[in-house]
């Protein structure tokens, strides 16, 4: 079961990542500072990620509308914030080291994926 959930999460993450990375690249090329572009892209990707994750990856664990779902949305936002902080920190570190921030963004995406998936599996969409 975990294998299939992870496979579906990869699809959800890929959809969010397309929005995230495309937004980052467009904003960065338009002159927006790298960290601001990375943060904006991440937020846009996470909005899509909530809808795909809650309906496709964890539909059997989605809380009923009201308090339960609101709690999940808050925990999802907190997990996204942790991923966002990882993303911003890694992109910043790469930029400070004189490396290409786009490479930092790729490293951040992998790190954030692993950490956030575990938080969502074990905390946000935990079994009732």
PDB file of C-alpha atoms in Angstrom:
ATOM      1  CA  UNK A   1       0.000   0.000   0.000  1.00  0.00           C
ATOM      2  CA  UNK A   2       2.828   2.411   0.851  1.00  0.00           C
ATOM      3  CA  UNK A   3       4.395   1.803  -2.560  1.00  0.00           C
ATOM      4  CA  UNK A   4       1.210   2.879  -4.373  1.00  0.00           C
ATOM      5  CA  UNK A   5       0.688   5.852  -2.114  1.00  0.00           C
ATOM      6  CA  UNK A   6       4.256   6.952  -2.752  1.00  0.00           C
ATOM      7  CA  UNK A   7       3.723   6.502  -6.514  1.00  0.00           C
ATOM      8  CA  UNK A   8       0.606   8.695  -6.356  1.00  0.00           C
ATOM      9  CA  UNK A   9       2.501  11.215  -4.225  1.00  0.00           C
ATOM     10  CA  UNK A  10       5.178  11.374  -6.918  1.00  0.00           C
ATOM     11  CA  UNK A  11       2.432  12.333  -9.405  1.00  0.00           C
ATOM     12  CA  UNK A  12       1.059  14.969  -7.008  1.00  0.00           C
ATOM     13  CA  UNK A  13       4.525  16.288  -6.335  1.00  0.00           C
ATOM     14  CA  UNK A  14       5.356  16.365 -10.033  1.00  0.00           C
ATOM     15  CA  UNK A  15       2.281  18.469 -10.760  1.00  0.00           C
ATOM     16  CA  UNK A  16       3.183  20.891  -7.980  1.00  0.00           C
ATOM     17  CA  UNK A  17       6.806  20.873  -9.077  1.00  0.00           C
ATOM     18  CA  UNK A  18       5.932  21.832 -12.641  1.00  0.00           C
ATOM     19  CA  UNK A  19       4.097  24.891 -11.344  1.00  0.00           C
ATOM     20  CA  UNK A  20       6.858  25.586  -8.787  1.00  0.00           C
ATOM     21  CA  UNK A  21       9.792  25.283 -11.167  1.00  0.00           C
ATOM     22  CA  UNK A  22       8.103  27.072 -14.077  1.00  0.00           C
ATOM     23  CA  UNK A  23       7.142  29.971 -11.801  1.00  0.00           C
ATOM     24  CA  UNK A  24      10.662  30.109 -10.358  1.00  0.00           C
ATOM     25  CA  UNK A  25      12.310  30.162 -13.787  1.00  0.00           C
ATOM     26  CA  UNK A  26       9.946  32.784 -15.221  1.00  0.00           C
ATOM     27  CA  UNK A  27      10.328  35.044 -12.186  1.00  0.00           C
ATOM     28  CA  UNK A  28      14.114  34.570 -11.940  1.00  0.00           C
ATOM     29  CA  UNK A  29      14.593  35.327 -15.637  1.00  0.00           C
ATOM     30  CA  UNK A  30      12.379  38.414 -15.196  1.00  0.00           C
ATOM     31  CA  UNK A  31      14.814  39.751 -12.608  1.00  0.00           C
ATOM     32  CA  UNK A  32      13.106  38.720  -9.376  1.00  0.00           C
ATOM     33  CA  UNK A  33      15.739  37.842  -6.737  1.00  0.00           C
ATOM     34  CA  UNK A  34      16.398  34.089  -6.571  1.00  0.00           C
ATOM     35  CA  UNK A  35      15.041  33.467  -3.066  1.00  0.00           C
ATOM     36  CA  UNK A  36      11.858  35.476  -3.707  1.00  0.00           C
ATOM     37  CA  UNK A  37      11.328  33.632  -6.988  1.00  0.00           C
ATOM     38  CA  UNK A  38      11.898  30.271  -5.257  1.00  0.00           C
ATOM     39  CA  UNK A  39       9.483  31.100  -2.436  1.00  0.00           C
ATOM     40  CA  UNK A  40       6.769  32.315  -4.815  1.00  0.00           C
ATOM     41  CA  UNK A  41       7.107  29.237  -7.008  1.00  0.00           C
ATOM     42  CA  UNK A  42       6.970  26.967  -3.982  1.00  0.00           C
ATOM     43  CA  UNK A  43       3.769  28.578  -2.671  1.00  0.00           C
ATOM     44  CA  UNK A  44       2.027  28.305  -6.040  1.00  0.00           C
ATOM     45  CA  UNK A  45       3.070  24.674  -6.348  1.00  0.00           C
ATOM     46  CA  UNK A  46       1.812  23.902  -2.843  1.00  0.00           C
ATOM     47  CA  UNK A  47      -1.666  25.228  -3.534  1.00  0.00           C
ATOM     48  CA  UNK A  48      -1.993  22.768  -6.407  1.00  0.00           C
ATOM     49  CA  UNK A  49      -0.305  20.072  -4.308  1.00  0.00           C
ATOM     50  CA  UNK A  50      -3.011  20.297  -1.595  1.00  0.00           C
ATOM     51  CA  UNK A  51      -5.776  19.600  -4.070  1.00  0.00           C
ATOM     52  CA  UNK A  52      -3.989  16.712  -5.746  1.00  0.00           C
ATOM     53  CA  UNK A  53      -2.709  15.192  -2.479  1.00  0.00           C
ATOM     54  CA  UNK A  54      -5.977  15.400  -0.620  1.00  0.00           C
ATOM     55  CA  UNK A  55      -8.059  14.010  -3.493  1.00  0.00           C
ATOM     56  CA  UNK A  56      -5.654  11.554  -5.196  1.00  0.00           C
ATOM     57  CA  UNK A  57      -2.964  10.489  -2.736  1.00  0.00           C
ATOM     58  CA  UNK A  58      -4.802  10.458   0.590  1.00  0.00           C
ATOM     59  CA  UNK A  59      -8.540  10.411  -0.249  1.00  0.00           C
ATOM     60  CA  UNK A  60      -9.105   7.659   2.328  1.00  0.00           C
ATOM     61  CA  UNK A  61      -7.558   9.868   5.019  1.00  0.00           C
ATOM     62  CA  UNK A  62      -9.094  13.206   4.057  1.00  0.00           C
ATOM     63  CA  UNK A  63     -10.956  14.680   6.984  1.00  0.00           C
ATOM     64  CA  UNK A  64     -14.604  15.569   6.800  1.00  0.00           C
ATOM     65  CA  UNK A  65     -15.371  19.215   6.014  1.00  0.00           C
ATOM     66  CA  UNK A  66     -15.134  21.378   9.075  1.00  0.00           C
ATOM     67  CA  UNK A  67     -12.747  21.089  12.013  1.00  0.00           C
ATOM     68  CA  UNK A  68     -11.030  17.876  10.871  1.00  0.00           C
ATOM     69  CA  UNK A  69     -10.303  19.094   7.343  1.00  0.00           C
ATOM     70  CA  UNK A  70      -9.324  22.526   8.613  1.00  0.00           C
ATOM     71  CA  UNK A  71      -6.802  20.861  10.943  1.00  0.00           C
ATOM     72  CA  UNK A  72      -5.377  18.909   8.019  1.00  0.00           C
ATOM     73  CA  UNK A  73      -5.115  22.050   5.939  1.00  0.00           C
ATOM     74  CA  UNK A  74      -3.270  23.799   8.771  1.00  0.00           C
ATOM     75  CA  UNK A  75      -0.875  20.862   9.195  1.00  0.00           C
ATOM     76  CA  UNK A  76      -0.417  20.729   5.409  1.00  0.00           C
ATOM     77  CA  UNK A  77       0.445  24.439   5.424  1.00  0.00           C
ATOM     78  CA  UNK A  78       2.918  23.900   8.275  1.00  0.00           C
ATOM     79  CA  UNK A  79       4.570  21.024   6.382  1.00  0.00           C
ATOM     80  CA  UNK A  80       4.710  23.283   3.321  1.00  0.00           C
ATOM     81  CA  UNK A  81       6.286  26.024   5.441  1.00  0.00           C
ATOM     82  CA  UNK A  82       8.977  23.604   6.581  1.00  0.00           C
ATOM     83  CA  UNK A  83       9.582  22.635   2.946  1.00  0.00           C
ATOM     84  CA  UNK A  84       9.610  26.306   2.016  1.00  0.00           C
ATOM     85  CA  UNK A  85      12.207  27.098   4.683  1.00  0.00           C
ATOM     86  CA  UNK A  86      14.345  24.217   3.436  1.00  0.00           C
ATOM     87  CA  UNK A  87      13.975  25.478  -0.134  1.00  0.00           C
ATOM     88  CA  UNK A  88      14.815  29.090   0.720  1.00  0.00           C
ATOM     89  CA  UNK A  89      17.752  28.066   2.903  1.00  0.00           C
ATOM     90  CA  UNK A  90      19.259  25.759   0.316  1.00  0.00           C
ATOM     91  CA  UNK A  91      18.848  28.243  -2.554  1.00  0.00           C
ATOM     92  CA  UNK A  92      20.332  30.970  -0.338  1.00  0.00           C
ATOM     93  CA  UNK A  93      23.292  28.761   0.611  1.00  0.00           C
ATOM     94  CA  UNK A  94      24.028  27.943  -3.019  1.00  0.00           C
ATOM     95  CA  UNK A  95      23.813  31.605  -3.973  1.00  0.00           C
ATOM     96  CA  UNK A  96      26.083  32.648  -1.076  1.00  0.00           C
ATOM     97  CA  UNK A  97      28.604  29.992  -2.120  1.00  0.00           C
ATOM     98  CA  UNK A  98      28.720  31.488  -5.607  1.00  0.00           C
ATOM     99  CA  UNK A  99      26.923  28.526  -7.177  1.00  0.00           C
ATOM    100  CA  UNK A 100      24.064  28.720  -9.637  1.00  0.00           C
ATOM    101  CA  UNK A 101      20.815  29.154  -7.664  1.00  0.00           C
ATOM    102  CA  UNK A 102      19.079  26.900 -10.189  1.00  0.00           C
ATOM    103  CA  UNK A 103      21.272  24.028  -9.019  1.00  0.00           C
ATOM    104  CA  UNK A 104      20.364  24.933  -5.440  1.00  0.00           C
ATOM    105  CA  UNK A 105      16.714  24.798  -6.398  1.00  0.00           C
ATOM    106  CA  UNK A 106      17.143  21.246  -7.729  1.00  0.00           C
ATOM    107  CA  UNK A 107      18.876  20.131  -4.524  1.00  0.00           C
ATOM    108  CA  UNK A 108      16.160  21.830  -2.489  1.00  0.00           C
ATOM    109  CA  UNK A 109      13.428  20.069  -4.436  1.00  0.00           C
ATOM    110  CA  UNK A 110      14.798  16.618  -3.610  1.00  0.00           C
ATOM    111  CA  UNK A 111      15.406  17.421   0.043  1.00  0.00           C
ATOM    112  CA  UNK A 112      12.023  19.029   0.479  1.00  0.00           C
ATOM    113  CA  UNK A 113      10.246  16.153  -1.290  1.00  0.00           C
ATOM    114  CA  UNK A 114      11.574  13.535   1.117  1.00  0.00           C
ATOM    115  CA  UNK A 115      10.985  15.556   4.281  1.00  0.00           C
ATOM    116  CA  UNK A 116       7.531  16.799   3.374  1.00  0.00           C
ATOM    117  CA  UNK A 117       6.277  13.394   2.165  1.00  0.00           C
ATOM    118  CA  UNK A 118       7.168  11.840   5.514  1.00  0.00           C
ATOM    119  CA  UNK A 119       5.455  14.657   7.426  1.00  0.00           C
ATOM    120  CA  UNK A 120       2.306  14.319   5.341  1.00  0.00           C
ATOM    121  CA  UNK A 121       2.215  10.540   5.563  1.00  0.00           C
ATOM    122  CA  UNK A 122       2.843  10.373   9.306  1.00  0.00           C
ATOM    123  CA  UNK A 123       1.237  13.580  10.593  1.00  0.00           C
ATOM    124  CA  UNK A 124      -1.021  15.452   8.161  1.00  0.00           C
ATOM    125  CA  UNK A 125      -2.861  12.475   6.677  1.00  0.00           C
ATOM    126  CA  UNK A 126      -2.230   9.987   9.469  1.00  0.00           C
ATOM    127  CA  UNK A 127      -4.653   7.148   9.828  1.00  0.00           C
ATOM    128  CA  UNK A 128      -7.534   7.996  12.160  1.00  0.00           C
TER     129      UNK A 128
END
